[in-house]
């Protein structure tokens, strides 16, 4: 029997598996993931600030995956496209007939000297739990040390996850201060970014609202401040230094570390794909392989710019990759991927948010405040239903 292999149990991989199961192909469906659980990446900031328990944003794959799917819990080390095999850390080589690579992203820390080991990324559930324990530890330390840097958080980055984290943290500060018996008024959150203002490339009105919200809640924004180096407890912006005993790294993501060792044509470890999501030709191409989600780089045909990584993009790519694999399986041709964005929705703490929604005529509606939370609940529900 032929084997369709899906790598990664994030939004992209799990939606692909769900769609494959629904189509009941005459092939084995195999899912490989390094952890036995899935986590909702779009809600990691809630765990990082201690507001939400990790169990609320994750589930055990063995309990939710259709029993007809072969589930392998192991880490992908490399892909050998020529022999159509994936090398796993524990299980060695496993062969496929068709591959959907949805390995997701990794933090983009390596570019900045000293960052690795001295900053807290926010890409995986482990990262979020590490950030949470770190914050709890420095707040505990403060009672003895009275060191003001224990009460300072520096956030490097100004994108989606940085803004969501800062807004959630500002909301949580009174509860944290009470729990750890530290003065809430002395806790500081600073944001360092190379752009002049947060989410620079987004709609200016949304950016203005975000600035108002974060600024109003006390975040100190250091725009046009590119972080050049990190040392334990210190952020360097050129010759200037800033001390904080919690340094969160949220400058965006790169693709999986498997990409550079697997011979793909790539940029920042994100695989450049053809318009049908197959792999850009390398050594004659690998036509039975599709790359989706954060590990892929898909350009907007109108602007030529790569779409920002998002769960909505990952889910729609999974639909296209599944259709293309099934079409090839039946001797057919592949289809072009067309992204239909529904807009941008960003949480600003548990009771607020901003959104820019696009209607079918390409017109935008902007929303802010409590009504956006309803949209966010619906969005999170939609993401969940797309994968289980
Ligand atoms: C804090 C935060 C907030 C966000 N908010 C939003 C939002 O509001 N809306 C939105 O649309 N998007 C949001 N995003 C982006 C969105 O979460 C990602 O685009 C989406 O998770 C991509 O899905 P994916 O399946 O490609 O990757 P992932 O969800 O990262 O899944 C990848 C999977 O592959 C596994 N894996 C990785 N490497 C290996 C390996 N070597 N071997 C085996 N398994 C491996 C991982 O364990 C994981 O299960 C947010 C992201 C972050 C970090």
XYZ file of C-alpha atoms and ligand atoms in Angstrom:
441
model
C 0.000 0.000 0.000
C 1.273 3.489 -0.795
C 2.092 5.809 2.081
C 1.140 9.475 2.478
C 3.385 10.910 5.182
C 2.594 14.125 7.049
C 5.349 15.761 9.112
C 4.309 17.952 12.053
C 1.123 18.028 14.146
C 0.533 21.772 14.135
C -2.427 23.473 12.458
C -1.131 22.623 8.983
C -0.242 18.969 9.589
C -3.322 18.109 11.633
C -5.701 19.774 9.198
C -4.032 17.828 6.375
C -4.475 14.572 8.304
C -8.120 15.382 9.061
C -8.825 16.077 5.391
C -6.987 12.940 4.266
C -8.973 10.781 6.706
C -12.211 12.336 5.412
C -11.248 11.445 1.834
C -10.379 7.852 2.816
C -7.642 7.373 0.189
C -6.358 3.977 -0.843
C -3.116 4.643 1.016
C -1.658 4.522 4.511
C -1.741 7.908 6.286
C 1.238 8.396 8.575
C 1.720 11.364 10.922
C 5.120 12.069 12.483
C 5.516 14.579 15.312
C 8.258 15.063 17.870
C 5.916 15.437 20.827
C 2.901 13.329 21.722
C 0.810 16.473 22.046
C -0.455 19.309 19.827
C -0.480 22.867 21.171
C -2.381 25.907 19.893
C 0.488 28.188 18.916
C -1.839 31.194 18.616
C -2.517 30.991 22.397
C 1.024 30.487 23.705
C 1.173 34.010 25.163
C -1.681 33.105 27.548
C 0.420 30.272 28.999
C 3.576 32.404 29.083
C 1.962 34.995 31.367
C 0.414 32.339 33.601
C -3.184 33.132 32.710
C -3.994 29.808 31.035
C -3.017 26.289 32.006
C -1.001 24.441 29.293
C -3.663 21.685 29.266
C -6.238 24.187 27.957
C -4.262 24.857 24.782
C -2.965 21.356 24.096
C -4.168 17.777 23.684
C -2.712 14.285 23.459
C -2.457 13.166 19.844
C -3.029 9.510 20.761
C -6.449 10.449 22.146
C -7.605 12.613 19.223
C -6.040 11.230 16.057
C -8.205 8.873 14.021
C -7.145 5.284 14.895
C -6.680 4.545 11.186
C -3.708 6.946 11.077
C -0.231 5.584 11.858
C 1.143 7.961 14.492
C 4.915 8.055 15.030
C 6.295 10.158 17.885
C 9.843 10.983 16.895
C 11.951 13.884 15.713
C 12.600 14.387 12.012
C 16.316 14.956 11.500
C 16.542 15.134 7.711
C 14.621 14.360 4.541
C 16.256 12.376 1.745
C 14.104 13.259 -1.246
C 15.987 11.077 -3.729
C 15.141 7.828 -1.937
C 11.868 9.319 -0.590
C 12.734 8.739 3.051
C 12.646 10.698 6.263
C 15.372 10.157 8.836
C 14.053 10.058 12.400
C 16.157 10.461 15.547
C 15.055 7.152 17.135
C 13.458 5.157 14.337
C 15.977 5.791 11.539
C 14.745 5.891 7.939
C 11.033 5.689 7.117
C 9.944 5.740 3.471
C 7.071 7.613 1.842
C 5.336 7.776 -1.520
C 3.885 11.259 -0.966
C 5.052 13.801 1.574
C 3.366 16.788 3.206
C 6.001 18.690 5.150
C 4.385 20.836 7.867
C 7.279 21.077 10.323
C 6.509 24.661 11.371
C 8.954 27.214 12.604
C 11.758 27.871 15.020
C 12.800 31.059 16.771
C 14.976 33.450 14.808
C 17.528 34.009 17.601
C 20.812 32.842 16.038
C 21.368 36.113 14.160
C 22.015 38.104 17.327
C 25.213 37.298 19.247
C 24.598 36.041 22.776
C 20.856 35.541 22.301
C 20.808 31.758 22.470
C 20.437 30.692 26.085
C 19.952 34.247 27.398
C 16.507 34.983 25.965
C 13.090 33.368 26.205
C 11.602 32.557 22.777
C 7.839 32.024 22.379
C 7.485 29.438 19.645
C 6.620 26.162 21.384
C 4.613 25.095 24.432
C 7.900 24.333 26.230
C 9.034 27.903 25.480
C 5.820 29.334 26.940
C 6.117 27.226 30.097
C 9.786 28.209 30.457
C 8.849 31.905 30.172
C 6.165 31.466 32.812
C 8.517 29.739 35.322
C 11.211 32.320 34.637
C 8.890 35.245 35.395
C 7.711 33.500 38.560
C 11.321 32.888 39.611
C 12.509 36.503 39.159
C 9.471 37.798 41.035
C 10.300 35.394 43.867
C 13.974 36.522 43.745
C 12.974 40.183 44.028
C 11.724 39.793 47.563
C 15.283 39.023 48.705
C 17.319 40.893 46.095
C 15.237 44.100 45.819
C 16.990 44.307 42.436
C 14.822 46.489 40.141
C 15.957 44.471 37.110
C 14.072 41.471 38.534
C 10.901 43.490 37.923
C 11.822 44.463 34.376
C 10.780 42.573 31.255
C 12.396 43.427 27.917
C 10.525 42.194 24.859
C 12.606 42.109 21.672
C 10.296 42.261 18.663
C 7.116 44.075 17.719
C 5.146 41.560 15.673
C 1.984 39.592 16.406
C 3.324 37.388 19.167
C 5.298 40.223 20.851
C 2.211 42.458 20.992
C -0.088 39.637 22.162
C 2.422 38.705 24.895
C 2.916 42.291 26.139
C -0.808 43.023 26.255
C -1.479 39.768 28.136
C 1.372 40.462 30.567
C 0.214 44.017 31.319
C -3.205 42.650 32.164
C -1.706 40.000 34.437
C 0.657 42.297 36.368
C -1.719 43.108 39.274
C -2.405 39.394 39.861
C 1.308 38.496 39.619
C 2.277 41.336 41.957
C -0.265 40.164 44.510
C 0.734 36.495 44.220
C 4.485 37.176 44.584
C 4.097 40.109 46.954
C 6.006 42.600 44.788
C 5.062 46.233 44.015
C 2.984 46.259 40.792
C 3.894 49.900 40.173
C 7.578 49.031 39.952
C 7.103 46.321 37.318
C 8.123 47.524 33.855
C 7.662 46.125 30.359
C 9.885 47.551 27.616
C 9.598 46.748 23.921
C 12.619 46.988 21.600
C 12.093 46.922 17.879
C 13.898 47.989 14.751
C 10.676 49.465 13.338
C 9.465 52.922 14.405
C 6.198 51.455 15.794
C 4.679 47.994 16.463
C 3.272 45.912 13.618
C 4.746 48.454 11.257
C 3.561 46.773 8.076
C -0.038 46.409 9.244
C -2.846 48.865 8.750
C -1.793 52.253 10.311
C -5.095 52.598 12.174
C -4.633 49.194 13.850
C -1.081 50.163 14.750
C -2.340 53.406 16.283
C -4.900 51.507 18.385
C -2.263 49.009 19.503
C 0.089 51.847 20.524
C -2.728 53.489 22.471
C -3.597 50.250 24.223
C -0.042 49.167 25.061
C 1.101 52.692 25.900
C -2.005 53.269 28.033
C -1.352 50.097 29.990
C 2.262 51.151 30.645
C 4.423 49.402 28.009
C 7.459 51.552 27.202
C 8.145 51.339 23.497
C 11.675 51.838 22.154
C 11.142 52.223 18.409
C 13.934 52.157 15.812
C 16.041 50.273 18.371
C 17.593 47.258 16.730
C 18.941 44.776 19.263
C 22.549 43.996 18.337
C 23.736 41.766 21.169
C 22.525 40.046 24.305
C 24.351 39.185 27.504
C 22.727 37.612 30.561
C 20.324 40.275 31.849
C 21.438 42.872 29.289
C 20.105 43.971 25.912
C 22.491 45.930 23.672
C 21.247 48.456 21.131
C 24.499 49.420 19.485
C 26.569 51.003 22.280
C 23.591 51.464 24.585
C 22.687 48.886 27.214
C 19.429 48.067 28.916
C 19.184 45.769 31.945
C 16.303 43.398 32.556
C 16.333 39.963 34.153
C 13.622 38.722 31.814
C 14.340 39.037 28.094
C 11.651 37.698 25.787
C 12.543 37.077 22.151
C 9.678 37.508 19.691
C 11.249 38.856 16.534
C 9.470 36.442 14.243
C 10.178 32.961 13.066
C 12.344 31.024 10.738
C 11.344 27.711 9.253
C 12.307 24.359 10.736
C 15.990 23.515 11.267
C 15.381 20.381 9.164
C 15.157 22.590 6.050
C 18.811 23.628 5.606
C 20.073 20.044 6.007
C 17.550 18.639 3.522
C 18.624 20.354 0.313
C 15.625 22.633 -0.169
C 15.683 25.970 -1.983
C 14.948 28.163 1.036
C 15.071 31.574 2.654
C 15.425 31.824 6.449
C 14.783 28.055 6.596
C 11.393 28.537 4.922
C 11.016 26.440 1.776
C 10.272 28.395 -1.401
C 7.367 26.572 -3.012
C 5.772 26.502 -6.453
C 2.275 27.903 -6.885
C 0.813 24.421 -6.259
C 2.864 24.196 -2.994
C 5.211 21.594 -4.449
C 8.891 22.124 -3.919
C 10.759 24.502 -6.195
C 12.838 22.443 -8.561
C 16.111 21.246 -7.136
C 17.943 18.426 -8.903
C 14.939 17.880 -11.155
C 12.390 18.538 -8.407
C 10.461 16.359 -6.011
C 6.957 16.424 -7.459
C 5.443 14.139 -4.811
C 6.237 16.548 -2.022
C 4.312 19.571 -0.740
C 5.437 22.047 1.919
C 2.860 23.968 3.968
C 2.454 26.191 7.024
C 5.219 28.193 8.693
C 7.944 26.079 7.110
C 6.893 27.257 3.633
C 7.312 30.641 1.966
C 4.430 31.525 -0.368
C 4.468 34.822 -2.198
C 1.369 36.960 -2.659
C 1.045 37.023 -6.477
C -0.095 40.675 -6.385
C 2.722 42.096 -4.267
C 5.433 39.454 -4.695
C 5.941 39.553 -0.911
C 5.832 36.380 1.158
C 2.606 36.091 3.166
C 3.164 36.456 6.929
C 2.989 33.093 8.709
C -0.475 32.500 10.146
C -2.733 29.668 11.198
C -5.356 30.658 8.605
C -2.732 30.400 5.847
C -1.476 27.043 7.199
C -4.993 25.565 7.232
C -5.829 26.708 3.693
C -2.489 25.398 2.403
C -3.266 22.009 3.970
C -6.503 21.826 1.923
C -4.584 22.511 -1.283
C -1.755 20.056 -0.486
C -4.242 17.269 0.294
C -6.153 17.873 -2.967
C -2.880 17.780 -4.882
C -1.600 14.594 -3.230
C -4.922 12.829 -3.867
C -5.016 14.044 -7.454
C -1.489 12.718 -8.079
C -2.430 9.441 -6.386
C -5.197 9.049 -8.975
C -2.968 10.047 -11.889
C -4.295 13.604 -12.096
C -2.622 17.034 -12.092
C -2.015 19.493 -9.300
C -3.849 22.776 -8.595
C -2.679 26.264 -7.782
C -2.923 27.524 -4.207
C -5.107 30.611 -3.774
C -5.096 32.260 -0.339
C -8.321 33.880 0.855
C -7.317 35.924 3.915
C -10.117 36.836 6.291
C -8.073 39.616 7.830
C -6.044 40.283 10.917
C -7.296 39.628 14.429
C -5.049 40.338 17.395
C -5.804 39.848 21.101
C -4.874 42.652 23.490
C -5.322 40.910 26.808
C -8.304 38.747 27.782
C -10.981 41.400 27.232
C -9.905 43.364 24.198
C -8.337 43.208 20.751
C -8.059 44.814 17.345
C -9.175 43.457 13.999
C -9.189 44.315 10.347
C -11.632 42.170 8.421
C -11.812 41.910 4.661
C -15.152 41.425 2.904
C -15.763 39.695 -0.437
C -15.445 43.044 -2.280
C -11.948 43.589 -0.849
C -13.145 46.352 1.533
C -11.904 46.521 5.124
C -13.766 46.890 8.406
C -11.737 47.824 11.466
C -12.812 46.923 14.977
C -11.359 47.354 18.431
C -12.235 46.632 22.028
C -14.378 44.015 23.695
C -16.303 42.983 20.554
C -13.045 41.668 19.043
C -12.779 39.135 21.883
C -15.913 37.448 20.521
C -14.177 37.155 17.152
C -11.081 35.742 18.846
C -13.110 33.071 20.638
C -14.710 32.163 17.318
C -11.310 32.115 15.601
C -9.806 29.813 18.252
C -12.852 27.525 17.945
C -12.458 27.488 14.166
C -8.751 26.601 14.483
C -9.598 23.728 16.865
C -12.377 22.381 14.656
C -10.032 22.476 11.665
C -7.669 20.011 13.291
C -9.712 17.473 15.274
C 2.428 33.614 20.153
C 1.830 33.421 18.759
C 0.566 33.953 18.467
C -0.011 33.744 17.197
N -1.270 34.227 16.931
C -1.860 33.959 15.738
C -3.197 34.389 15.458
O -3.820 35.036 16.281
N -3.743 34.086 14.238
C -3.057 33.353 13.307
O -3.623 33.057 12.219
N -1.794 32.940 13.532
C -1.186 33.218 14.730
N 0.096 32.810 14.977
C 0.812 32.093 13.923
C 0.346 30.635 13.890
O 0.289 30.114 15.191
C 1.312 29.823 13.026
O 1.374 30.411 11.755
C 0.805 28.370 12.915
O 0.974 27.741 14.177
C 1.563 27.589 11.850
O 1.147 26.251 11.885
P 2.130 25.087 11.435
O 1.328 23.836 11.486
O 2.818 25.456 10.172
O 3.293 25.062 12.540
P 3.241 24.716 14.071
O 1.931 25.052 14.666
O 4.471 25.337 14.636
O 3.400 23.112 14.118
C 4.590 22.446 13.763
C 4.564 21.051 14.383
O 5.722 20.336 13.942
C 6.373 19.731 15.064
N 7.793 19.646 14.761
C 8.648 20.679 14.604
N 9.881 20.229 14.301
C 9.792 18.882 14.264
C 10.729 17.839 13.965
N 12.006 18.093 13.656
N 10.298 16.560 14.000
C 8.989 16.267 14.307
N 8.075 17.220 14.589
C 8.461 18.504 14.561
C 6.056 20.675 16.220
O 6.182 19.992 17.474
C 4.615 21.064 15.904
O 3.709 20.105 16.410
C 0.703 33.020 16.223
C 1.985 32.503 16.512
C 2.550 32.700 17.769
C 3.939 32.113 18.053
